[in-house]
Backbone as JSON Lines, residues from 0, in Angstrom:
{"i":0,"aa":"X","n":[94.41,113.55,89.58],"ca":[95.78,113.09,89.54],"c":[95.85,111.56,89.49]}
{"i":1,"aa":"X","n":[94.81,110.95,88.96],"ca":[94.78,109.49,88.88],"c":[95.26,109.02,87.52]}
{"i":2,"aa":"X","n":[95.8,107.81,87.52],"ca":[96.18,107.18,86.26],"c":[94.93,106.53,85.68]}
{"i":3,"aa":"X","n":[94.72,106.73,84.4],"ca":[93.54,106.18,83.75],"c":[93.92,105.54,82.43]}
{"i":4,"aa":"X","n":[93.0,104.73,81.93],"ca":[93.14,104.15,80.59],"c":[91.87,104.5,79.82]}
{"i":5,"aa":"X","n":[92.04,104.78,78.54],"ca":[90.9,105.16,77.71],"c":[90.22,103.93,77.14]}
{"i":6,"aa":"X","n":[88.94,104.1,76.8],"ca":[88.13,102.97,76.37],"c":[88.69,102.23,75.16]}
{"i":7,"aa":"X","n":[89.25,102.96,74.19],"ca":[89.75,102.28,72.99],"c":[90.99,101.44,73.28]}
{"i":8,"aa":"X","n":[91.82,101.9,74.23],"ca":[92.99,101.1,74.63],"c":[92.55,99.83,75.38]}
{"i":9,"aa":"X","n":[91.54,99.98,76.23],"ca":[91.04,98.82,76.97],"c":[90.32,97.84,76.04]}
{"i":10,"aa":"X","n":[89.64,98.37,75.03],"ca":[88.98,97.49,74.06],"c":[90.03,96.61,73.37]}
{"i":11,"aa":"X","n":[91.15,97.22,73.03],"ca":[92.23,96.45,72.4],"c":[92.81,95.43,73.39]}
{"i":12,"aa":"X","n":[93.0,95.86,74.63],"ca":[93.55,94.97,75.66],"c":[92.64,93.77,75.9]}
{"i":13,"aa":"X","n":[91.34,94.03,76.01],"ca":[90.39,92.95,76.29],"c":[89.88,92.25,75.02]}
{"i":14,"aa":"X","n":[90.43,92.65,73.89],"ca":[90.11,92.03,72.59],"c":[88.62,92.08,72.26]}
{"i":15,"aa":"X","n":[88.06,93.29,72.42],"ca":[86.67,93.56,72.0],"c":[86.66,94.85,71.19]}
{"i":16,"aa":"X","n":[85.58,95.11,70.5],"ca":[85.45,96.38,69.77],"c":[85.13,97.48,70.77]}
{"i":17,"aa":"X","n":[85.6,98.7,70.46],"ca":[85.33,99.84,71.34],"c":[83.83,100.04,71.5]}
{"i":18,"aa":"X","n":[83.1,99.89,70.4],"ca":[81.65,100.04,70.42],"c":[81.02,99.05,71.4]}
{"i":19,"aa":"X","n":[81.47,97.79,71.38],"ca":[80.93,96.77,72.28],"c":[81.27,97.09,73.74]}
{"i":20,"aa":"X","n":[82.47,97.6,73.96],"ca":[82.89,97.98,75.32],"c":[81.98,99.09,75.84]}
{"i":21,"aa":"X","n":[81.76,100.13,75.03],"ca":[80.91,101.25,75.46],"c":[79.48,100.78,75.72]}
{"i":22,"aa":"X","n":[78.97,99.9,74.88],"ca":[77.61,99.38,75.08],"c":[77.52,98.61,76.4]}
{"i":23,"aa":"X","n":[78.51,97.79,76.67],"ca":[78.52,97.02,77.92],"c":[78.56,97.95,79.13]}
{"i":24,"aa":"X","n":[79.35,99.01,79.03],"ca":[79.44,99.98,80.13],"c":[78.09,100.66,80.33]}
{"i":25,"aa":"X","n":[77.46,101.09,79.24],"ca":[76.17,101.79,79.35],"c":[75.09,100.86,79.91]}
{"i":26,"aa":"X","n":[75.14,99.57,79.57],"ca":[74.17,98.61,80.11],"c":[74.4,98.37,81.61]}
{"i":27,"aa":"X","n":[75.63,98.58,82.06],"ca":[76.0,98.32,83.47],"c":[76.52,99.57,84.15]}
{"i":28,"aa":"X","n":[75.94,100.71,83.82],"ca":[76.47,101.99,84.3],"c":[76.5,102.07,85.83]}
{"i":29,"aa":"X","n":[75.61,101.36,86.51],"ca":[75.59,101.4,87.99],"c":[76.86,100.78,88.59]}
{"i":30,"aa":"X","n":[77.59,99.99,87.81],"ca":[78.84,99.39,88.3],"c":[80.04,100.33,88.18]}
{"i":31,"aa":"X","n":[79.81,101.51,87.61],"ca":[80.92,102.43,87.35],"c":[80.67,103.79,87.98]}
{"i":32,"aa":"X","n":[80.87,103.9,89.29],"ca":[80.77,105.23,89.91],"c":[81.88,106.14,89.39]}
{"i":33,"aa":"X","n":[81.8,107.4,89.75],"ca":[82.74,108.39,89.2],"c":[84.2,108.11,89.55]}
{"i":34,"aa":"X","n":[84.47,107.38,90.63],"ca":[85.86,107.06,90.95],"c":[86.35,105.83,90.2]}
{"i":35,"aa":"X","n":[85.48,105.19,89.41],"ca":[85.85,104.06,88.56],"c":[85.99,104.49,87.1]}
{"i":36,"aa":"X","n":[85.13,105.44,86.68],"ca":[85.1,105.81,85.27],"c":[84.48,107.2,85.12]}
{"i":37,"aa":"X","n":[84.95,107.93,84.13],"ca":[84.32,109.2,83.76],"c":[84.52,109.39,82.27]}
{"i":38,"aa":"X","n":[83.74,110.3,81.7],"ca":[83.88,110.56,80.27],"c":[84.58,111.9,80.1]}
{"i":39,"aa":"X","n":[85.57,111.92,79.21],"ca":[86.26,113.18,78.94],"c":[85.27,114.16,78.33]}
{"i":40,"aa":"X","n":[85.41,115.45,78.68],"ca":[84.58,116.44,77.99],"c":[85.23,116.79,76.66]}
{"i":41,"aa":"X","n":[84.55,117.54,75.82],"ca":[85.04,117.82,74.46],"c":[86.37,118.57,74.47]}
{"i":42,"aa":"X","n":[86.54,119.5,75.42],"ca":[87.8,120.25,75.49],"c":[88.97,119.33,75.87]}
{"i":43,"aa":"X","n":[88.76,118.49,76.86],"ca":[89.81,117.54,77.27],"c":[90.17,116.61,76.11]}
{"i":44,"aa":"X","n":[89.15,116.17,75.4],"ca":[89.37,115.25,74.28],"c":[90.14,115.94,73.17]}
{"i":45,"aa":"X","n":[89.8,117.18,72.84],"ca":[90.52,117.93,71.8],"c":[91.97,118.16,72.21]}
{"i":46,"aa":"X","n":[92.18,118.48,73.48],"ca":[93.54,118.68,73.99],"c":[94.35,117.38,73.88]}
{"i":47,"aa":"X","n":[93.73,116.28,74.21],"ca":[94.4,114.98,74.13],"c":[94.76,114.64,72.68]}
{"i":48,"aa":"X","n":[93.86,114.94,71.77],"ca":[94.12,114.68,70.34],"c":[95.32,115.49,69.86]}
{"i":49,"aa":"X","n":[95.41,116.74,70.28],"ca":[96.53,117.58,69.82],"c":[97.85,117.19,70.48]}
{"i":50,"aa":"X","n":[97.81,116.7,71.7],"ca":[99.04,116.33,72.42],"c":[99.57,114.98,71.97]}
{"i":51,"aa":"X","n":[98.7,113.99,71.83],"ca":[99.12,112.61,71.57],"c":[99.15,112.32,70.08]}
{"i":52,"aa":"X","n":[100.29,111.85,69.62],"ca":[100.44,111.5,68.21],"c":[100.03,110.06,67.92]}
{"i":53,"aa":"X","n":[100.04,109.22,68.93],"ca":[99.85,107.8,68.69],"c":[98.43,107.29,68.99]}
{"i":54,"aa":"X","n":[97.44,108.17,68.95],"ca":[96.06,107.72,69.14],"c":[95.6,106.98,67.89]}
{"i":55,"aa":"X","n":[94.76,105.96,68.06],"ca":[94.23,105.27,66.87],"c":[93.43,106.24,66.0]}
{"i":56,"aa":"X","n":[93.55,106.09,64.7],"ca":[92.89,107.03,63.78],"c":[91.38,107.03,63.96]}
{"i":57,"aa":"X","n":[90.8,105.85,64.12],"ca":[89.35,105.81,64.27],"c":[88.9,106.47,65.58]}
{"i":58,"aa":"X","n":[89.75,106.48,66.61],"ca":[89.4,107.13,67.87],"c":[89.4,108.64,67.73]}
{"i":59,"aa":"X","n":[90.32,109.18,66.93],"ca":[90.41,110.63,66.75],"c":[89.14,111.21,66.15]}
{"i":60,"aa":"X","n":[88.47,110.44,65.32],"ca":[87.3,110.97,64.6],"c":[85.99,110.49,65.21]}
{"i":61,"aa":"X","n":[86.06,109.91,66.39],"ca":[84.85,109.44,67.06],"c":[84.0,110.65,67.47]}
{"i":62,"aa":"X","n":[82.68,110.59,67.26],"ca":[81.84,111.74,67.61],"c":[81.74,111.97,69.13]}
{"i":63,"aa":"X","n":[81.87,110.91,69.91],"ca":[81.75,111.04,71.37],"c":[83.12,110.93,72.01]}
{"i":64,"aa":"X","n":[83.4,111.76,73.0],"ca":[84.67,111.64,73.73],"c":[84.74,110.27,74.41]}
{"i":65,"aa":"X","n":[85.95,109.76,74.63],"ca":[86.09,108.42,75.22],"c":[85.82,108.41,76.73]}
{"i":66,"aa":"X","n":[85.57,107.22,77.22],"ca":[85.51,107.0,78.66],"c":[86.94,106.8,79.16]}
{"i":67,"aa":"X","n":[87.2,107.28,80.36],"ca":[88.49,107.05,81.01],"c":[88.22,106.2,82.25]}
{"i":68,"aa":"X","n":[88.97,105.12,82.4],"ca":[88.77,104.18,83.5],"c":[89.94,104.23,84.46]}
{"i":69,"aa":"X","n":[89.62,104.29,85.75],"ca":[90.66,104.2,86.78],"c":[91.0,102.73,86.98]}
{"i":70,"aa":"X","n":[91.93,102.47,87.88],"ca":[92.34,101.09,88.16],"c":[91.15,100.22,88.56]}
{"i":71,"aa":"X","n":[90.28,100.77,89.43],"ca":[89.1,100.01,89.84],"c":[88.15,99.8,88.67]}
{"i":72,"aa":"X","n":[88.03,100.8,87.81],"ca":[87.17,100.69,86.63],"c":[87.66,99.63,85.66]}
{"i":73,"aa":"X","n":[88.98,99.54,85.5],"ca":[89.57,98.52,84.62],"c":[89.21,97.13,85.15]}
{"i":74,"aa":"X","n":[89.31,96.96,86.47],"ca":[88.97,95.67,87.08],"c":[87.48,95.37,86.91]}
{"i":75,"aa":"X","n":[86.63,96.37,87.14],"ca":[85.19,96.17,86.99],"c":[84.84,95.85,85.54]}
{"i":76,"aa":"X","n":[85.52,96.5,84.62],"ca":[85.26,96.28,83.19],"c":[85.5,94.81,82.82]}
{"i":77,"aa":"X","n":[86.5,94.22,83.42],"ca":[86.79,92.81,83.11],"c":[85.65,91.89,83.54]}
{"i":78,"aa":"X","n":[84.82,92.35,84.49],"ca":[83.72,91.51,84.96],"c":[82.46,91.63,84.1]}
{"i":79,"aa":"X","n":[82.39,92.64,83.23],"ca":[81.17,92.78,82.41],"c":[81.38,92.41,80.95]}
{"i":80,"aa":"X","n":[82.64,92.28,80.54],"ca":[82.91,91.92,79.14],"c":[82.97,90.41,79.0]}
{"i":81,"aa":"X","n":[82.61,89.91,77.82],"ca":[82.55,88.46,77.62],"c":[83.66,87.9,76.74]}
{"i":82,"aa":"X","n":[84.7,88.67,76.5],"ca":[85.79,88.12,75.7],"c":[86.62,87.16,76.55]}
{"i":83,"aa":"X","n":[87.32,86.25,75.89],"ca":[88.18,85.3,76.61],"c":[89.2,86.03,77.47]}
{"i":84,"aa":"X","n":[89.78,87.07,76.89],"ca":[90.82,87.84,77.6],"c":[90.24,88.49,78.86]}
{"i":85,"aa":"X","n":[89.05,89.1,78.75],"ca":[88.43,89.76,79.9],"c":[88.1,88.73,80.99]}
{"i":86,"aa":"X","n":[87.64,87.57,80.58],"ca":[87.31,86.52,81.55],"c":[88.58,86.07,82.28]}
{"i":87,"aa":"X","n":[89.67,85.88,81.53],"ca":[90.94,85.47,82.16],"c":[91.45,86.53,83.14]}
{"i":88,"aa":"X","n":[91.35,87.8,82.72],"ca":[91.8,88.89,83.6],"c":[90.96,88.91,84.87]}
{"i":89,"aa":"X","n":[89.65,88.77,84.72],"ca":[88.76,88.78,85.89],"c":[89.08,87.62,86.84]}
{"i":90,"aa":"X","n":[89.33,86.45,86.3],"ca":[89.69,85.29,87.13],"c":[90.99,85.56,87.89]}
{"i":91,"aa":"X","n":[91.97,86.14,87.21],"ca":[93.25,86.46,87.87],"c":[93.07,87.49,88.97]}
{"i":92,"aa":"X","n":[92.21,88.49,88.72],"ca":[91.95,89.52,89.74],"c":[91.37,88.86,90.99]}
{"i":93,"aa":"X","n":[90.41,87.96,90.8],"ca":[89.79,87.27,91.94],"c":[90.83,86.43,92.67]}
{"i":94,"aa":"X","n":[91.69,85.74,91.94],"ca":[92.74,84.93,92.58],"c":[93.7,85.8,93.38]}
{"i":95,"aa":"X","n":[94.05,86.93,92.82],"ca":[94.97,87.84,93.51],"c":[94.34,88.35,94.8]}
{"i":96,"aa":"X","n":[93.07,88.76,94.74],"ca":[92.4,89.22,95.96],"c":[92.35,88.12,97.01]}
{"i":97,"aa":"X","n":[92.09,86.89,96.59],"ca":[92.06,85.77,97.54],"c":[93.44,85.57,98.16]}
{"i":98,"aa":"X","n":[94.5,85.66,97.35],"ca":[95.86,85.51,97.87],"c":[96.2,86.63,98.85]}
{"i":99,"aa":"X","n":[95.81,87.85,98.49],"ca":[96.09,88.99,99.37],"c":[95.39,88.81,100.71]}
{"i":100,"aa":"X","n":[94.11,88.37,100.66],"ca":[93.37,88.14,101.9],"c":[94.08,87.08,102.75]}
{"i":101,"aa":"X","n":[94.54,86.01,102.13],"ca":[95.23,84.94,102.86],"c":[96.53,85.46,103.46]}
{"i":102,"aa":"X","n":[97.27,86.25,102.7],"ca":[98.52,86.83,103.21],"c":[98.24,87.72,104.41]}
{"i":103,"aa":"X","n":[97.17,88.53,104.33],"ca":[96.83,89.4,105.45],"c":[96.43,88.59,106.68]}
{"i":104,"aa":"X","n":[95.68,87.51,106.47],"ca":[95.29,86.65,107.6],"c":[96.53,86.0,108.22]}
{"i":105,"aa":"X","n":[97.43,85.49,107.37],"ca":[98.66,84.89,107.87],"c":[99.5,85.92,108.62]}
{"i":106,"aa":"X","n":[99.53,87.13,108.08],"ca":[100.29,88.2,108.7],"c":[99.72,88.54,110.07]}
{"i":107,"aa":"X","n":[98.38,88.6,110.18],"ca":[97.76,88.87,111.48],"c":[98.08,87.77,112.48]}
{"i":108,"aa":"X","n":[98.04,86.51,112.03],"ca":[98.37,85.39,112.91],"c":[99.82,85.5,113.37]}
{"i":109,"aa":"X","n":[100.7,85.85,112.45],"ca":[102.11,86.02,112.79],"c":[102.29,87.15,113.8]}
{"i":110,"aa":"X","n":[101.58,88.25,113.61],"ca":[101.68,89.36,114.55],"c":[101.19,88.95,115.94]}
{"i":111,"aa":"X","n":[100.11,88.17,115.99],"ca":[99.62,87.68,117.29],"c":[100.64,86.77,117.96]}
{"i":112,"aa":"X","n":[101.26,85.88,117.17],"ca":[102.29,84.99,117.71],"c":[103.48,85.79,118.24]}
{"i":113,"aa":"X","n":[103.88,86.8,117.51],"ca":[105.0,87.66,117.95],"c":[104.63,88.36,119.25]}
{"i":114,"aa":"X","n":[103.39,88.83,119.34],"ca":[102.93,89.52,120.55],"c":[102.95,88.56,121.75]}
{"i":115,"aa":"X","n":[102.53,87.31,121.54],"ca":[102.56,86.31,122.62],"c":[103.99,86.07,123.09]}
{"i":116,"aa":"X","n":[104.91,85.92,122.13],"ca":[106.32,85.71,122.48],"c":[106.86,86.9,123.25]}
{"i":117,"aa":"X","n":[106.51,88.09,122.79],"ca":[106.97,89.31,123.45],"c":[106.47,89.36,124.9]}
{"i":118,"aa":"X","n":[105.2,89.01,125.1],"ca":[104.64,89.0,126.46],"c":[105.34,87.96,127.33]}
{"i":119,"aa":"X","n":[105.61,86.77,126.77],"ca":[106.32,85.74,127.53],"c":[107.71,86.22,127.93]}
{"i":120,"aa":"X","n":[108.41,86.86,127.0],"ca":[109.75,87.36,127.29],"c":[109.72,88.42,128.39]}
{"i":121,"aa":"X","n":[108.71,89.3,128.32],"ca":[108.59,90.33,129.36],"c":[108.33,89.67,130.72]}
{"i":122,"aa":"X","n":[107.48,88.64,130.73],"ca":[107.18,87.91,131.97],"c":[108.45,87.24,132.5]}
{"i":123,"aa":"X","n":[109.2,86.59,131.6],"ca":[110.46,85.93,132.0],"c":[111.45,86.97,132.53]}
{"i":124,"aa":"X","n":[111.47,88.13,131.88],"ca":[112.38,89.19,132.31],"c":[112.05,89.64,133.73]}
{"i":125,"aa":"X","n":[110.75,89.73,134.03],"ca":[110.34,90.1,135.39],"c":[110.77,89.03,136.39]}
{"i":126,"aa":"X","n":[110.58,87.75,136.0],"ca":[110.99,86.65,136.87],"c":[112.5,86.69,137.11]}
{"i":127,"aa":"X","n":[113.26,86.91,136.02],"ca":[114.72,86.97,136.15],"c":[115.13,88.12,137.03]}
{"i":128,"aa":"X","n":[114.44,89.24,136.9],"ca":[114.76,90.39,137.75],"c":[114.54,90.02,139.21]}
{"i":129,"aa":"X","n":[113.44,89.33,139.51],"ca":[113.19,88.88,140.89],"c":[114.26,87.89,141.35]}
{"i":130,"aa":"X","n":[114.64,86.96,140.48],"ca":[115.71,86.0,140.82],"c":[117.02,86.73,141.08]}
{"i":131,"aa":"X","n":[117.32,87.7,140.24],"ca":[118.55,88.49,140.44],"c":[118.53,89.17,141.8]}
{"i":132,"aa":"X","n":[117.38,89.72,142.18],"ca":[117.28,90.39,143.47],"c":[117.45,89.38,144.61]}
{"i":133,"aa":"X","n":[116.85,88.2,144.46],"ca":[116.98,87.16,145.49],"c":[118.43,86.7,145.63]}
{"i":134,"aa":"X","n":[119.12,86.52,144.5],"ca":[120.52,86.11,144.53],"c":[121.38,87.19,145.18]}
{"i":135,"aa":"X","n":[121.09,88.44,144.86],"ca":[121.84,89.54,145.49],"c":[121.61,89.54,147.0]}
{"i":136,"aa":"X","n":[120.36,89.27,147.4],"ca":[120.05,89.22,148.83],"c":[120.8,88.09,149.53]}
{"i":137,"aa":"X","n":[120.88,86.92,148.89],"ca":[121.62,85.78,149.45],"c":[123.09,86.16,149.63]}
{"i":138,"aa":"X","n":[123.69,86.78,148.61],"ca":[125.1,87.2,148.72],"c":[125.28,88.24,149.82]}
{"i":139,"aa":"X","n":[124.31,89.11,149.97],"ca":[124.4,90.12,151.02],"c":[124.41,89.45,152.39]}
{"i":140,"aa":"X","n":[123.5,88.47,152.58],"ca":[123.46,87.75,153.85],"c":[124.76,86.97,154.09]}
{"i":141,"aa":"X","n":[125.29,86.34,153.03],"ca":[126.56,85.62,153.16],"c":[127.68,86.58,153.56]}
{"i":142,"aa":"X","n":[127.71,87.75,152.94],"ca":[128.72,88.75,153.3],"c":[128.58,89.16,154.77]}
{"i":143,"aa":"X","n":[127.33,89.34,155.21],"ca":[127.1,89.72,156.61],"c":[127.56,88.61,157.56]}
{"i":144,"aa":"X","n":[127.26,87.35,157.19],"ca":[127.7,86.22,158.02],"c":[129.22,86.15,158.08]}
{"i":145,"aa":"X","n":[129.88,86.33,156.94],"ca":[131.35,86.31,156.92],"c":[131.91,87.45,157.76]}
{"i":146,"aa":"X","n":[131.26,88.59,157.68],"ca":[131.73,89.73,158.46],"c":[131.57,89.46,159.95]}
{"i":147,"aa":"X","n":[130.45,88.83,160.34],"ca":[130.23,88.49,161.75],"c":[131.26,87.47,162.22]}
{"i":148,"aa":"X","n":[131.55,86.47,161.4],"ca":[132.5,85.42,161.77],"c":[133.88,86.03,162.0]}
{"i":149,"aa":"X","n":[134.23,87.01,161.18],"ca":[135.54,87.65,161.33],"c":[135.62,88.48,162.59]}
{"i":150,"aa":"X","n":[134.52,88.99,163.08],"ca":[134.54,89.85,164.27],"c":[134.35,89.07,165.56]}
{"i":151,"aa":"X","n":[133.98,87.8,165.47],"ca":[133.79,87.01,166.69],"c":[135.15,86.73,167.35]}
{"i":152,"aa":"X","n":[135.16,86.77,168.68],"ca":[136.37,86.44,169.43],"c":[136.54,84.94,169.46]}
{"i":153,"aa":"X","n":[137.79,84.52,169.62],"ca":[138.06,83.1,169.74],"c":[137.61,82.67,171.13]}
{"i":154,"aa":"X","n":[136.78,81.67,171.17],"ca":[136.31,81.17,172.46],"c":[136.87,79.79,172.7]}
{"i":155,"aa":"X","n":[137.11,79.54,173.94],"ca":[137.59,78.24,174.34],"c":[136.45,77.24,174.22]}
{"i":156,"aa":"X","n":[136.77,76.06,173.71],"ca":[135.76,75.03,173.55],"c":[135.28,74.57,174.89]}
{"i":157,"aa":"X","n":[134.05,74.28,174.97],"ca":[133.46,73.77,176.2],"c":[133.31,72.27,176.03]}
{"i":158,"aa":"X","n":[133.64,71.5,177.06],"ca":[133.44,70.08,176.99],"c":[134.7,69.33,177.35]}
{"i":159,"aa":"X","n":[134.72,68.02,177.17],"ca":[135.82,67.16,177.53],"c":[136.65,66.86,176.32]}
{"i":160,"aa":"X","n":[137.96,66.73,176.58],"ca":[138.87,66.3,175.53],"c":[139.18,64.85,175.79]}
{"i":161,"aa":"X","n":[139.08,64.05,174.81],"ca":[139.31,62.63,174.97],"c":[140.67,62.29,174.4]}
{"i":162,"aa":"X","n":[141.36,61.43,175.03],"ca":[142.59,60.88,174.5],"c":[143.83,61.61,174.94]}
{"i":163,"aa":"X","n":[143.9,62.47,175.82],"ca":[145.15,63.06,176.27],"c":[145.41,62.78,177.67]}
């Protein structure tokens, strides 16, 4: 269920002859495991010829079925071909991977920073909760003192009065 591209389409894309592309692949076959590339069998190739109207004429009459390349195979192919187009594609692939790696590193740093902020906020929240409890306790004591003051009897002052 993978999306693939056939060798003759890739040869056109990379501006090389199909024959040269196949030769390069055969010389570097160890770079193309089965999840990068496979060759259609004769039945699959015949079925494709009958279904597709827009295949190149020279491809229809090729004695060997074409190679089919997955996304990884297309990228690997750009590293073994020597056309200007293949070289440019390969350079762009490398740049994209470098950018992706940098984005992931930046993202990890950002996640760590967010985690630090989250921990600080949780710590502050605990402190605030303790402060809230302390303030409630102070108000409770003040209420108790006010209640005691209201229940105290009026007492006569002890001592001397001056000036009368």
